[in-house]
Structures are given as structure tokens and as C-alpha cells.
PDB file of C-alpha atoms and ligand atoms in Angstrom:
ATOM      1  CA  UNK A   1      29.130   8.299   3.705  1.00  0.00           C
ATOM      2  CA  UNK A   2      28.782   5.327   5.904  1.00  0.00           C
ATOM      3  CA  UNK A   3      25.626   4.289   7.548  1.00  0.00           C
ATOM      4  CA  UNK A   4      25.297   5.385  11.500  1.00  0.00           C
ATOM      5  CA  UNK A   5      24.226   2.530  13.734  1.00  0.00           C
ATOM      6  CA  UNK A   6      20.830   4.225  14.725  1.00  0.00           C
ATOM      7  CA  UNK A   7      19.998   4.001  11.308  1.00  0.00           C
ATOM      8  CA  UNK A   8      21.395   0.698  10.263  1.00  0.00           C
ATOM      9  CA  UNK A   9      19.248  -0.599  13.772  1.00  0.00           C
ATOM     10  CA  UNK A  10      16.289   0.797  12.314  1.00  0.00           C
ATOM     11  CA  UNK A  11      17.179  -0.708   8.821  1.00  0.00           C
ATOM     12  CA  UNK A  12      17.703  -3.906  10.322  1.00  0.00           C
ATOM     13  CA  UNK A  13      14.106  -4.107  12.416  1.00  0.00           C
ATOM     14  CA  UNK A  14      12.418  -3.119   9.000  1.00  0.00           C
ATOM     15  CA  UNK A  15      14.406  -5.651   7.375  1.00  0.00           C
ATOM     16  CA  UNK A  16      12.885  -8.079   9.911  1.00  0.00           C
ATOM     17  CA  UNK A  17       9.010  -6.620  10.059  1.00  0.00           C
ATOM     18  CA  UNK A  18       8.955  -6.982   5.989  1.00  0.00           C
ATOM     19  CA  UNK A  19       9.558 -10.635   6.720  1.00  0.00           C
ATOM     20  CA  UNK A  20       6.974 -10.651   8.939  1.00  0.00           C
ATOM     21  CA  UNK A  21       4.679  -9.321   6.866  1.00  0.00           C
ATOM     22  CA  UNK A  22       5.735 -12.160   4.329  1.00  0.00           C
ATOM     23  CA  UNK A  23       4.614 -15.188   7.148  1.00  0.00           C
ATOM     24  CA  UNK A  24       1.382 -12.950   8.028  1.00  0.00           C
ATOM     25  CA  UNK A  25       0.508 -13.229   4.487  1.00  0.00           C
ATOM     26  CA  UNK A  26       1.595 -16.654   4.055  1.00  0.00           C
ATOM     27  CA  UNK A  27      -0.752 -17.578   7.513  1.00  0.00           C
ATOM     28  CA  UNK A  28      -3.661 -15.756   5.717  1.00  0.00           C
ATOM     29  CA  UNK A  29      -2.942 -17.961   2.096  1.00  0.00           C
ATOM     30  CA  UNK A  30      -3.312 -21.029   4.273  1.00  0.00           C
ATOM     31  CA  UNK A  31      -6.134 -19.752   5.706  1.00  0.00           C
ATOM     32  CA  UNK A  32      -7.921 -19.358   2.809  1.00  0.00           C
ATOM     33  CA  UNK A  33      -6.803 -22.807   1.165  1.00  0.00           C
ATOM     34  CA  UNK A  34      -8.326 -24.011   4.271  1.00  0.00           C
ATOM     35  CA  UNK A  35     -12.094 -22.111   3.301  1.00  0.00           C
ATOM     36  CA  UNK A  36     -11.618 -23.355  -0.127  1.00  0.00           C
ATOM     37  CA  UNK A  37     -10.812 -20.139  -1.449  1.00  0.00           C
ATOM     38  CA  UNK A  38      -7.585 -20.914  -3.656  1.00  0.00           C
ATOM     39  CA  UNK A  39      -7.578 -17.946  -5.560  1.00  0.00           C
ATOM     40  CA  UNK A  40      -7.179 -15.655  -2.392  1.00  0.00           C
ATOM     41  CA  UNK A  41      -4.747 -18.043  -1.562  1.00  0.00           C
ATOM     42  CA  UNK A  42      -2.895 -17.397  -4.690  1.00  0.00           C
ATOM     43  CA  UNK A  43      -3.329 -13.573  -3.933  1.00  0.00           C
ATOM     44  CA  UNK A  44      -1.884 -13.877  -0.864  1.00  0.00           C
ATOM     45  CA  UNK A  45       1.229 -15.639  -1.370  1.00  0.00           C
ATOM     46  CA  UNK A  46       1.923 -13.180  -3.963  1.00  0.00           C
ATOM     47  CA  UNK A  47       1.685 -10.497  -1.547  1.00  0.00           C
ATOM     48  CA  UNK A  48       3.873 -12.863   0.742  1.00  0.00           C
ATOM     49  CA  UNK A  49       6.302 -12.815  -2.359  1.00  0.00           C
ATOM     50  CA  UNK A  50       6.460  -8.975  -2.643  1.00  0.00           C
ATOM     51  CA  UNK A  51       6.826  -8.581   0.943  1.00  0.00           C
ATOM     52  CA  UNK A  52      10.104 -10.759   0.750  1.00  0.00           C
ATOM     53  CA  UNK A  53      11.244  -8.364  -1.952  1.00  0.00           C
ATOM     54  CA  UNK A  54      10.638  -5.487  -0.055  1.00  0.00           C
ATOM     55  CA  UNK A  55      13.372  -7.021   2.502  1.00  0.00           C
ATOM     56  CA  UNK A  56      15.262  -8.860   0.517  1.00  0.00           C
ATOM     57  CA  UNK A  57      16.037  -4.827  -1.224  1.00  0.00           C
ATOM     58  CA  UNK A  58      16.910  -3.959   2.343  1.00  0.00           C
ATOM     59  CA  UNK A  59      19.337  -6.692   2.891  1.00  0.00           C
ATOM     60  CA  UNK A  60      21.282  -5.691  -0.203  1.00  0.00           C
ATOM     61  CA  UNK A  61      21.424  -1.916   0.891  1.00  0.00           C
ATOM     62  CA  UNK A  62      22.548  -2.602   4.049  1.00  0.00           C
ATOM     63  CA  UNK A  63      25.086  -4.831   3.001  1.00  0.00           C
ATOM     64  CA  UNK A  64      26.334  -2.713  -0.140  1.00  0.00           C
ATOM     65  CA  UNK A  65      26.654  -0.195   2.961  1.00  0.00           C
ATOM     66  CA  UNK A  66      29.223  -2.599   4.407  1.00  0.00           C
ATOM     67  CA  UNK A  67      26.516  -2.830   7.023  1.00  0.00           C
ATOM     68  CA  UNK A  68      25.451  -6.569   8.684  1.00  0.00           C
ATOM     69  CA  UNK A  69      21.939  -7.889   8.231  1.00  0.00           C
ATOM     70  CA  UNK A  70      20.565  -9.284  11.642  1.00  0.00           C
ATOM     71  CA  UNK A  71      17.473 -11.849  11.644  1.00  0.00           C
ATOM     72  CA  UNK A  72      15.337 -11.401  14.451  1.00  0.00           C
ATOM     73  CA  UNK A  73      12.543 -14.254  16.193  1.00  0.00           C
ATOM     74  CA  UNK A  74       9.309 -13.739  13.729  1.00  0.00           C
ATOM     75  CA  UNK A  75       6.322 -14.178  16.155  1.00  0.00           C
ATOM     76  CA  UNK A  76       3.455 -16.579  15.970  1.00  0.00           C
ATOM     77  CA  UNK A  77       1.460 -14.960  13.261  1.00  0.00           C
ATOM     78  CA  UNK A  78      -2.791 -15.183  13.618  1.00  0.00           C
ATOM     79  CA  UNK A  79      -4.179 -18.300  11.872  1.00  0.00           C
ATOM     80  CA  UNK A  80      -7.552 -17.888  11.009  1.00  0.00           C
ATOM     81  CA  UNK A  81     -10.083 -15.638  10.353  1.00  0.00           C
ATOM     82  CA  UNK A  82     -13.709 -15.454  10.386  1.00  0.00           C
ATOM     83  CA  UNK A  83     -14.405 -14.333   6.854  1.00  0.00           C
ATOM     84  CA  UNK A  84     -12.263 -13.291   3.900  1.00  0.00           C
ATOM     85  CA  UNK A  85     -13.215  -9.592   4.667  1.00  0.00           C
ATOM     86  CA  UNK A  86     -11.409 -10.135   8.159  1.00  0.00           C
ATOM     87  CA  UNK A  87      -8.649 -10.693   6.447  1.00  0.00           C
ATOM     88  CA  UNK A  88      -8.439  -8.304   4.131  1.00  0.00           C
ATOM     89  CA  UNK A  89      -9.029  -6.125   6.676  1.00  0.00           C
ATOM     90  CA  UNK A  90      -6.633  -7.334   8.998  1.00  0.00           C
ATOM     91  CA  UNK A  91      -3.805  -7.175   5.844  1.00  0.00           C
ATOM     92  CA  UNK A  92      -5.115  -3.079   5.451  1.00  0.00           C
ATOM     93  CA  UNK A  93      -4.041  -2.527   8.628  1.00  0.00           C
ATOM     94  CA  UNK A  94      -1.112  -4.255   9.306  1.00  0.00           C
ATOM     95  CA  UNK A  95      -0.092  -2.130   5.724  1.00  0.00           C
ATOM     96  CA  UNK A  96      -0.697   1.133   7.621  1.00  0.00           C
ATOM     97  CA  UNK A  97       1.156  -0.467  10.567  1.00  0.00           C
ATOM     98  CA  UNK A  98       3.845  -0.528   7.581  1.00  0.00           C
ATOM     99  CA  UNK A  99       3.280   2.685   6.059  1.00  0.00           C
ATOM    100  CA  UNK A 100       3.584   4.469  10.136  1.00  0.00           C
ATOM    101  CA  UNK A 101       6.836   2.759  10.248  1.00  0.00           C
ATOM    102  CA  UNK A 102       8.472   3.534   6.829  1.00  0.00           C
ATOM    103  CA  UNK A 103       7.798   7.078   7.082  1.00  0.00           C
ATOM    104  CA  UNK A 104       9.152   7.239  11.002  1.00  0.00           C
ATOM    105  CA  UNK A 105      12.368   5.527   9.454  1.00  0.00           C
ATOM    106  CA  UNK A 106      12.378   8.400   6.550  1.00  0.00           C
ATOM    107  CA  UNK A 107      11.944  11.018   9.934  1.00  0.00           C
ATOM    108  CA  UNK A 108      15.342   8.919  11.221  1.00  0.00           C
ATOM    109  CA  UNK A 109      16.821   9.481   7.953  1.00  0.00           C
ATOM    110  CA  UNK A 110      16.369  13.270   7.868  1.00  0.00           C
ATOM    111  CA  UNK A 111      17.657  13.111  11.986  1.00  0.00           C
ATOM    112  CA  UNK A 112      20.535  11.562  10.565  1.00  0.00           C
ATOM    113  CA  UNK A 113      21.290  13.805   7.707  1.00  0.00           C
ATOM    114  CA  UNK A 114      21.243  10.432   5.646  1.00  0.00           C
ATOM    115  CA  UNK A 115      20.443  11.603   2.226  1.00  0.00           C
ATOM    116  CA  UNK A 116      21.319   8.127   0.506  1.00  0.00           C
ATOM    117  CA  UNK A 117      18.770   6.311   2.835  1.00  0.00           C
ATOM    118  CA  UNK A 118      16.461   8.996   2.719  1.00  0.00           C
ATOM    119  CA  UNK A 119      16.361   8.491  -1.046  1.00  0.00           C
ATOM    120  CA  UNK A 120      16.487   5.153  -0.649  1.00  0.00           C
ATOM    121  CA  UNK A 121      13.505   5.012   1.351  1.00  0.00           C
ATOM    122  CA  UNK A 122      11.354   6.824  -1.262  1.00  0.00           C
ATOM    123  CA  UNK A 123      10.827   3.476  -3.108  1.00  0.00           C
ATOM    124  CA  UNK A 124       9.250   2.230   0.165  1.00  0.00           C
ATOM    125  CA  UNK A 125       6.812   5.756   0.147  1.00  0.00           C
ATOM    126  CA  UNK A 126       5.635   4.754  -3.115  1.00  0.00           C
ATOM    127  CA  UNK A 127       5.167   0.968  -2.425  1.00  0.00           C
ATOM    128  CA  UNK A 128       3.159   1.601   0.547  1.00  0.00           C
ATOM    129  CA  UNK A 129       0.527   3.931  -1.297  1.00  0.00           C
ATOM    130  CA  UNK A 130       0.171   0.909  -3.444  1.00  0.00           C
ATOM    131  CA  UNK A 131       0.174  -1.505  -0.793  1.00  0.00           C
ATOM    132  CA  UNK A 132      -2.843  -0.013   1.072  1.00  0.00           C
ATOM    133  CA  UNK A 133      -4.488   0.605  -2.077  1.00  0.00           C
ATOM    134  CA  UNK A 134      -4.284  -2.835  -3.069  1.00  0.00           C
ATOM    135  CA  UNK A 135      -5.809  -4.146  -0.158  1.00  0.00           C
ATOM    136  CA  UNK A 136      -8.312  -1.643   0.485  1.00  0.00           C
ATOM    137  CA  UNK A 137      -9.935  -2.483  -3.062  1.00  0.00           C
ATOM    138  CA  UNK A 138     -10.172  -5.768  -2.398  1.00  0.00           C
ATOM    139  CA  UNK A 139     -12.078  -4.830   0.796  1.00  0.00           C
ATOM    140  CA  UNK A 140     -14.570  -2.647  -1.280  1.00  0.00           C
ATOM    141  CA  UNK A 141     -14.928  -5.667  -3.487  1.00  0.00           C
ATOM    142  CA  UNK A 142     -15.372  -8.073  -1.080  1.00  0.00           C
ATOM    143  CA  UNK A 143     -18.322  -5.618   0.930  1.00  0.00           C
ATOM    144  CA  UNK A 144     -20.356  -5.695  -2.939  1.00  0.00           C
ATOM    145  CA  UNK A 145     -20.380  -9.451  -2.683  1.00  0.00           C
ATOM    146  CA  UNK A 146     -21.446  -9.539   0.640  1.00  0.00           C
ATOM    147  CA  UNK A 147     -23.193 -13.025   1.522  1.00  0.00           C
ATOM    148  CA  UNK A 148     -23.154 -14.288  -1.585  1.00  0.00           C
ATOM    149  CA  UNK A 149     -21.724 -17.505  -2.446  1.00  0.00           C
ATOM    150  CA  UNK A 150     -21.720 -17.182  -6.094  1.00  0.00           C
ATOM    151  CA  UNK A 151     -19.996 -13.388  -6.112  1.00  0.00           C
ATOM    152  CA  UNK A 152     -17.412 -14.779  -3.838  1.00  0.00           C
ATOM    153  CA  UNK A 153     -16.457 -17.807  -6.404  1.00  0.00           C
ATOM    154  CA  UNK A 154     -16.137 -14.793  -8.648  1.00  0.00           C
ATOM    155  CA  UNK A 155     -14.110 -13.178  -6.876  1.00  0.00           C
ATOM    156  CA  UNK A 156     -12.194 -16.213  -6.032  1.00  0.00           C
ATOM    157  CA  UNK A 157     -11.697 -16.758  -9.421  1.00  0.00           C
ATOM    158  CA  UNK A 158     -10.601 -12.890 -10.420  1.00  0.00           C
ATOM    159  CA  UNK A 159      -8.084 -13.077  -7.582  1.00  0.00           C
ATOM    160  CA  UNK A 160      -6.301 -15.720  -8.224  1.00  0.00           C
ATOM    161  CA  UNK A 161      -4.623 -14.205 -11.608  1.00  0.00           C
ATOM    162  CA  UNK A 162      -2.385 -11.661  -9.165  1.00  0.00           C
ATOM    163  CA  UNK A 163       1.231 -11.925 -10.509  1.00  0.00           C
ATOM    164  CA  UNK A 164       4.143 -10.351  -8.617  1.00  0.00           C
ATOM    165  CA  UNK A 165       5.255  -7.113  -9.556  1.00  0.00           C
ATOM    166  CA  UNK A 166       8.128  -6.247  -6.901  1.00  0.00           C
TER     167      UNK A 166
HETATM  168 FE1  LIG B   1       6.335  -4.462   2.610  1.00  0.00          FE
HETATM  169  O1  LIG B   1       4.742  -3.690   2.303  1.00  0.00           O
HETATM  170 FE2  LIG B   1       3.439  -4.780   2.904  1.00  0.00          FE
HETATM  171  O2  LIG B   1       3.983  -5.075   4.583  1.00  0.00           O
END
């Protein structure tokens, strides 16, 4: 069954807001090279990594679909941040930002009585659980540590063994 255009558009703008997430994340990494925090940095641009997966998967549906793949402008993303926890928290949201917008494209899905994209987008479900929980454990680490200097090298140092597992 072939893909309708309201929900190859809405394919297509996910396709482009999971890249977007990937240059958010990619801002943050530099941010933290920047405050001398490389293993954040290494944290982040794996998350940058997994968020290009997470389009990249959409590109190939859409085009094993016979559907095109359109790039859209990716906006100025923020460049710094006041503390590590601002970023973190800043990455939490922008995941349930995600999260709101995956499952409004699963609602499209069911509009559409599109049960291969429906299906489809179950991967995505699942991700997101992860991606928020990934994020928001980080956040709970980084309130322990609080001010100190030492905890935060720590931390730094715990970080910075995140592989990729998209
Ligand atoms: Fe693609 O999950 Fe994060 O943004």
C-alpha cells in the first residue's frame, strides 16, 4: 500500500527534526569541549550519532516506499550553556519535544489507516522511552555532584565511555 502524502509530509519533517536533534547535540559537544569537559563531549556526539540514525532509518523507509526524502533549512541551534546541568536539561526536553511529536505522527498513522508506518513507528516509541531516560539520569547524576569540581571530573570521566547503540 503506498504511502499518502500527509503522511510522507509528516515523515519527511521528522526526517528533518531528527537531524536537528543531531546539530543540537553536536552544539552542546562543542560546548562542553569548550568547559573542558571532553567526556560529555564524547557523550554528546554519540547522542548526535544516534540521532542521525534515527533519520537516516527514516530516509530508507521513505524511499523503500518509493517516497522522496526532502532536506529542510536546520536553524541556528543554542551555543552555550551555563552549566552542564543546563544542558542536560535542555537535551531532556527537547527529547520530550521528540517523544510529543513521534507519537502525534503514530496518531497520523492510525488517521491514515497506515498499518506499515504505524508499525514502523513503534521502533521510534521504544527509542524515545530510552532517549528521555538516558538523559534524565544523567540529570540525577549531575544534581548528586552538585558544585563539586572533583565529582564532576568523575563524571567527566564515566561519560565519556558512551558507545553508540542505534
Ligand atoms: Fe531521535 O531521538 Fe533524540 O531527538
Amino acid at each position: 500500500m503506498a504511502i499518502s502524502k500527509t503522511m510522507s509530509d509528516a515523515l519527511n519533517t521528522q526526517f528533518n527534526k531528527e537531524l536537528n536533534s543531531a546539530y543540537l547535540y553536536e552544539s552542546m559537544a562543542a560546548d562542553f569541549y569548550a568547559g573542558n569537559l571532553p567526556g560529555f563531549a564524547v557523550w554528546m556526539t554519540t547522542q548526535a550519532g544516534e540521532e542521525r540514525v534515527h533519520a537516516e532509518k527514516i530516509h530508507h523507509y521513505l524511499t523503500e516506499n518509493g517516497e522522496r526524502v526532502y532536506y529542510a533549512a536546520i536553524p541556528e541551534p543554542q551555543a552555550e550553556w551555563k552549566s552542564p546541568l543546563a544542558a542536560i536539561q535542555g537535551a531532556l526536553a527537547h527529547e520530550k519535544f521528540i517523544t510529543k511529536s513521534i507519537h502525534d505522527l503514530v496518531r497520523t498513522a492510525r488517521k491514515e489507516d497506515d498499518i506499515a508506518t504505524e508499525t514502523f513507528l513503534g521502533w521510534y516509541v521504544t527509542e524515545q522511552i530510552e532517549e528521555e531516560s538516558t538523559a534524565q539520569s544523567l540529570i540525577d547524576k549531575l544534581e548528586m555532584v552538585g558544585d563539586n569540581r572533583f565529582g564532576l571530573y568523575q563524571l567527566d570521566k564515566e561519560v565519556s565511555t558512551r558507545q553508540q547503540d542505534a
